[in-house]
Coordinates of C-alpha atoms in Angstrom, one line a residue:
X2 CA 20.5 44.8 28.0
X3 CA 19.7 41.2 28.2
X4 CA 19.5 39.1 25.7
X5 CA 16.4 38.1 23.4
X6 CA 14.4 34.8 25.1
X7 CA 12.7 33.3 21.9
X8 CA 11.1 29.8 21.7
X9 CA 14.1 27.8 23.0
X10 CA 17.0 29.1 25.1
X11 CA 19.6 27.9 22.4
X12 CA 17.9 29.7 19.6
X13 CA 17.5 26.2 17.8
X14 CA 13.8 27.3 17.0
X15 CA 14.1 30.9 15.8
X16 CA 17.1 30.0 13.3
X17 CA 14.9 26.8 11.9
X18 CA 12.1 28.9 11.4
X19 CA 14.0 31.6 10.0
X20 CA 16.0 29.4 7.7
X21 CA 12.6 27.9 6.8
X22 CA 10.8 31.4 5.6
X23 CA 13.9 32.4 3.9
X24 CA 14.2 29.4 1.8
X25 CA 11.0 29.0 1.2
X26 CA 10.7 32.9 -0.2
X27 CA 13.8 32.7 -2.2
X28 CA 12.0 29.3 -4.0
X29 CA 8.9 30.9 -4.3
X30 CA 10.5 33.9 -6.9
X31 CA 12.8 31.0 -8.7
X32 CA 9.8 28.6 -9.2
X33 CA 7.4 31.6 -10.2
X34 CA 10.1 33.3 -12.8
X35 CA 11.6 29.9 -13.6
X36 CA 15.4 30.7 -12.9
X37 CA 18.3 29.7 -10.6
X38 CA 20.5 32.9 -10.2
X39 CA 19.3 33.7 -6.7
X40 CA 19.3 29.9 -5.6
X41 CA 23.0 29.4 -4.4
X42 CA 22.8 33.1 -3.4
X43 CA 19.8 32.8 -1.1
X44 CA 21.7 29.4 0.5
X45 CA 24.9 31.7 1.4
X46 CA 23.4 34.7 2.4
X47 CA 21.3 32.6 5.1
X48 CA 24.0 31.8 6.8
X49 CA 25.0 35.8 7.0
X50 CA 21.6 36.8 8.6
X51 CA 21.7 33.9 11.1
X52 CA 25.3 34.8 12.3
X53 CA 23.6 38.4 12.5
X54 CA 20.2 37.7 14.1
X55 CA 21.8 35.6 16.7
X56 CA 24.5 37.9 17.7
X57 CA 22.2 40.9 18.0
X58 CA 19.2 38.7 19.4
X59 CA 22.0 37.6 22.1
X60 CA 22.8 40.9 22.9
X61 CA 26.1 40.0 24.7
X62 CA 28.9 41.3 22.3
X63 CA 31.9 39.1 24.1
X64 CA 34.7 39.0 22.0
X65 CA 34.5 35.8 21.0
X66 CA 31.0 35.9 19.5
X67 CA 31.7 38.9 17.9
X68 CA 34.8 37.4 16.2
X69 CA 33.2 34.0 15.3
X70 CA 30.4 35.9 14.1
X71 CA 32.3 38.2 11.7
X72 CA 34.0 35.2 10.7
X73 CA 30.9 33.3 9.5
X74 CA 29.7 36.7 7.9
X75 CA 32.7 36.9 6.1
X76 CA 32.5 33.5 4.4
X77 CA 28.9 33.9 3.5
X78 CA 29.8 37.2 1.8
X79 CA 32.2 35.6 -0.4
X80 CA 30.7 32.4 -1.4
X81 CA 26.8 33.8 -1.7
X82 CA 28.8 37.0 -3.9
X83 CA 31.0 34.6 -6.1
X84 CA 28.1 32.3 -6.7
X85 CA 25.9 34.9 -7.8
X86 CA 28.5 36.6 -10.0
X87 CA 29.4 33.3 -11.3
X88 CA 26.0 32.5 -12.3
X89 CA 25.1 35.7 -13.7
X90 CA 28.0 35.7 -15.9
X91 CA 27.3 31.8 -17.2
X92 CA 23.7 33.2 -17.8
X93 CA 22.5 29.9 -16.1
X94 CA 23.3 27.0 -13.9
X95 CA 23.2 23.7 -15.7
X96 CA 22.9 21.9 -12.4
X97 CA 19.4 22.9 -12.3
X98 CA 18.4 22.3 -16.3
X99 CA 16.8 19.0 -15.5
X100 CA 15.1 19.7 -12.1
X101 CA 14.0 23.6 -12.8
X102 CA 10.2 22.5 -13.9
X103 CA 9.7 19.4 -11.2
X104 CA 8.8 21.3 -8.0
X105 CA 9.6 18.9 -5.7
X106 CA 13.4 18.3 -7.2
X107 CA 13.5 22.2 -7.4
X108 CA 12.7 22.7 -3.5
X109 CA 16.1 21.8 -2.4
X110 CA 14.8 20.6 1.3
X111 CA 18.7 19.3 1.8
X112 CA 19.8 22.8 1.4
X113 CA 17.8 23.8 4.2
X114 CA 19.2 21.3 6.2
X115 CA 22.5 22.3 5.8
X116 CA 22.1 25.6 6.6
X117 CA 20.6 25.1 9.7
X118 CA 22.6 22.3 10.7
X119 CA 26.1 24.1 9.6
X120 CA 25.5 27.3 11.7
X121 CA 24.6 25.4 14.9
X122 CA 28.2 26.4 16.7
X123 CA 27.6 29.8 16.3
X124 CA 23.9 29.8 16.9
X125 CA 24.6 28.0 20.3
X126 CA 27.6 30.4 21.2
X127 CA 25.2 33.2 20.9
X128 CA 22.3 31.8 22.7
X129 CA 21.3 32.6 26.2
X130 CA 22.1 29.2 27.1
X131 CA 25.9 29.8 26.8
X132 CA 26.4 33.6 26.7
X133 CA 24.0 34.5 29.1
X134 CA 26.5 35.4 32.2
X135 CA 23.5 37.2 34.8
X136 CA 22.6 33.8 35.8
X137 CA 25.8 32.1 37.0
X138 CA 27.6 31.3 33.7
X139 CA 31.1 32.2 33.1
X140 CA 33.1 32.2 29.7
X141 CA 37.0 32.6 29.2
X142 CA 38.6 35.6 28.1
X143 CA 39.2 35.5 24.2
X144 CA 42.6 34.2 23.6
X145 CA 42.4 30.8 24.5
X146 CA 44.4 28.2 22.5
X147 CA 41.0 26.9 21.1
X148 CA 40.4 30.5 20.3
X149 CA 43.5 30.8 18.2
X150 CA 43.7 27.2 16.8
X151 CA 39.8 27.8 15.3
X152 CA 40.7 31.0 13.7
X153 CA 43.9 29.8 12.5
X154 CA 42.1 26.7 10.9
X155 CA 39.3 28.8 9.8
X156 CA 41.3 31.0 7.9
X157 CA 44.0 28.3 6.1
X158 CA 40.4 26.9 5.2
X159 CA 39.0 30.2 3.8
X160 CA 42.3 31.1 1.7
X161 CA 41.9 27.4 0.3
X162 CA 38.5 27.8 -0.4
X163 CA 38.6 31.3 -1.9
X164 CA 41.2 30.8 -4.1
X165 CA 40.3 27.8 -5.5
X166 CA 37.0 29.2 -6.3
X167 CA 38.8 31.9 -8.1
X168 CA 41.7 30.1 -9.9
X169 CA 38.9 27.7 -11.7
X170 CA 36.9 30.5 -12.7
X171 CA 39.3 32.6 -14.1
X172 CA 41.1 29.3 -16.0
X173 CA 37.8 28.4 -16.9
X174 CA 36.8 32.4 -18.4
X175 CA 40.1 32.6 -20.0
X176 CA 40.1 29.2 -21.4
X177 CA 43.3 28.4 -19.8
X178 CA 41.8 25.0 -19.4
X179 CA 40.3 23.2 -22.5
X180 CA 36.3 23.0 -22.0
X181 CA 35.6 19.7 -20.6
X182 CA 38.9 19.1 -19.1
X183 CA 39.7 18.7 -15.4
X184 CA 41.4 21.7 -14.2
X185 CA 44.9 21.0 -13.1
X186 CA 46.6 24.2 -12.1
X187 CA 47.4 26.1 -9.3
X188 CA 45.7 24.6 -6.0
X189 CA 44.0 22.2 -8.4
X190 CA 47.5 20.6 -9.4
X191 CA 47.4 19.7 -5.6
X192 CA 43.6 18.7 -5.0
X193 CA 40.8 17.9 -7.3
X194 CA 38.6 19.7 -5.2
X195 CA 40.1 22.1 -3.3
X196 CA 37.0 24.2 -2.3
X197 CA 35.3 21.2 -0.6
X198 CA 38.5 20.9 1.4
X199 CA 38.4 24.6 2.5
X200 CA 35.1 24.8 3.3
X201 CA 35.6 21.7 5.6
X202 CA 38.4 23.3 7.1
X203 CA 36.3 26.6 7.8
X204 CA 33.7 24.8 9.7
X205 CA 35.3 22.5 12.0
X206 CA 37.4 26.0 12.3
X207 CA 34.2 27.7 13.6
X208 CA 33.1 24.7 15.7
X209 CA 36.8 24.8 18.0
X210 CA 36.5 28.8 18.2
X211 CA 33.1 28.3 19.5
X212 CA 34.1 25.4 22.0
X213 CA 36.1 27.9 24.6
X214 CA 33.2 28.4 26.7
X215 CA 32.8 24.8 27.9
X216 CA 36.3 24.1 27.8
X217 CA 37.7 26.7 30.0
X218 CA 34.6 28.4 31.2
X219 CA 31.7 27.3 33.9
X220 CA 28.6 26.2 32.2
X221 CA 26.0 23.9 33.2
X222 CA 26.0 20.3 31.8
X223 CA 23.1 21.3 29.4
X224 CA 25.4 23.9 27.7
X225 CA 28.1 22.0 27.1
X226 CA 26.7 19.1 26.1
X227 CA 24.8 21.5 23.3
X228 CA 28.1 22.8 22.5
X229 CA 29.7 19.6 22.1
X230 CA 26.4 18.3 20.0
X231 CA 27.3 21.4 17.7
X232 CA 29.8 19.0 16.2
X233 CA 27.4 17.6 13.7
X234 CA 27.9 21.0 11.8
X235 CA 31.7 20.2 10.6
X236 CA 31.0 16.6 10.5
X237 CA 27.5 17.0 8.5
X238 CA 29.8 19.2 6.2
X239 CA 32.0 16.5 5.6
X240 CA 29.3 13.5 5.1
X241 CA 27.5 16.1 2.8
X242 CA 30.7 17.1 0.6
X243 CA 32.2 13.6 0.4
X244 CA 28.6 11.3 0.2
X245 CA 26.1 13.7 -0.8
X246 CA 26.2 16.7 -3.3
X247 CA 29.9 17.2 -3.4
X248 CA 32.5 14.5 -4.7
X249 CA 29.7 12.0 -6.0
X250 CA 28.7 15.0 -8.4
X251 CA 32.0 15.7 -9.8
X252 CA 34.1 12.7 -10.1
X253 CA 32.2 9.9 -12.1
X254 CA 30.3 12.9 -14.1
X255 CA 33.5 14.4 -15.3
X256 CA 34.8 11.1 -16.4
X257 CA 32.2 10.1 -18.1
X258 CA 32.2 13.5 -20.4
X259 CA 36.0 12.4 -21.0
X260 CA 36.0 8.5 -21.4
X261 CA 36.2 7.4 -24.7
X262 CA 38.8 4.5 -23.8
X263 CA 41.6 5.5 -26.3
X264 CA 42.2 9.2 -27.0
X265 CA 45.1 11.3 -25.6
X266 CA 42.6 13.3 -23.4
X267 CA 41.5 10.2 -21.6
X268 CA 44.7 9.2 -21.1
X269 CA 45.8 12.3 -19.5
X270 CA 42.9 12.5 -17.4
X271 CA 43.8 8.9 -15.9
X272 CA 47.4 10.3 -15.2
X273 CA 45.8 13.2 -13.3
X274 CA 43.7 10.9 -11.3
X275 CA 46.9 9.1 -10.6
X276 CA 49.0 12.3 -9.2
X277 CA 46.1 14.2 -8.0
X278 CA 44.9 14.0 -4.3
X279 CA 40.9 14.0 -4.5
X280 CA 40.4 16.2 -1.4
X281 CA 43.6 16.6 0.8
X282 CA 46.0 19.0 -1.1
X283 CA 49.5 17.3 -1.4
X284 CA 52.3 17.8 -4.0
X285 CA 51.9 15.6 -7.1
X286 CA 55.3 14.3 -6.9
X287 CA 54.6 13.0 -3.1
X288 CA 50.9 11.8 -3.9
X289 CA 51.9 10.0 -7.2
X290 CA 54.2 7.3 -5.9
X291 CA 52.0 6.3 -2.7
X292 CA 50.4 2.7 -2.7
X293 CA 47.1 2.5 -3.9
X294 CA 45.3 1.2 -0.7
X295 CA 46.8 4.4 1.2
X296 CA 44.9 6.5 -1.5
X297 CA 41.6 4.4 -1.1
X298 CA 41.5 4.8 2.2
X299 CA 43.7 7.2 4.4
X300 CA 43.5 9.9 1.6
X301 CA 39.9 9.2 1.0
X302 CA 39.8 8.3 -2.7
X303 CA 37.6 5.7 -2.1
X304 CA 36.4 2.9 -4.7
X305 CA 32.9 4.6 -5.1
X306 CA 34.6 7.4 -6.9
X307 CA 36.3 5.3 -9.5
X308 CA 35.1 5.3 -12.7
X309 CA 35.1 1.4 -14.4
X310 CA 36.1 1.6 -17.7
X311 CA 33.9 -1.6 -18.5
X312 CA 30.5 -1.1 -17.2
X313 CA 31.0 2.9 -16.2
X314 CA 32.6 3.3 -19.5
X315 CA 30.1 1.4 -21.7
X316 CA 26.9 3.5 -20.0
X317 CA 28.9 6.6 -21.4
X318 CA 29.5 5.3 -24.3
X319 CA 25.3 4.3 -25.0
X320 CA 24.5 7.6 -23.7
X321 CA 26.3 9.8 -26.1
X322 CA 25.0 7.3 -29.2
X323 CA 21.6 7.8 -28.0
X324 CA 19.8 10.7 -30.2

């Protein structure tokens, strides 16, 4: 059977419309009922449906297409299931406390952009523009060096992200880590945000895996450009987690919650920052003695994440003093 040709040959419009419809449906339920238990679940499951939809619509079941689609679906099931389980156990998600009653703030259009953009490598791979061989295209057999490299990178990222999430939840649930204190055991002893690092690796792995038809096959220049252009997926993931809804929403707020300037908890937290990499997992005995300039540049602990005890500390104290 031939692939489904819908709107454009790369399924860009199709997946955008499906994503908008699915996200608006989830938002309508959450807004009407004023709860947030399905917010992250609809985001994670959206990746699953896009992967399945494009694989079935493309109707060209090359091994590479199946493997890449399955990897994305496994990632989506894991993240959606974990986030749903966590919010059900917690009762609510305090990230939404200040926006749940504000229509436009609660309508997270950034999440919609992330889902569609990050899914691009697989969307384009499964589309007729790349995988329809009936119009003179050819793709290499599965097993190229890029296929193997992509799967290895994805697998490492998936393990790091999954283990990091599970460890933090278990530590908090079993009160191994005191409330308000940073997690500093397991993978979190090597990185302050291992799930973010793992997610970044997963999407770099998917892009590398999906690239083989361009690098080792025969495709028209427009199809090659589309596959190369899909690099926006892992780049967008990096930018979002490092400068958007990831590290900036975690680093300074954690410091503000702990700051009082004198307690042992604050001193221990500063020691934790000195010996623990912000993102890339590194053993503390290697990270601690590294020069500050190296940490603030190559190892990504940029000045924007630093808590200034004079300015930020004063704001934190004033915030605590308000009734």
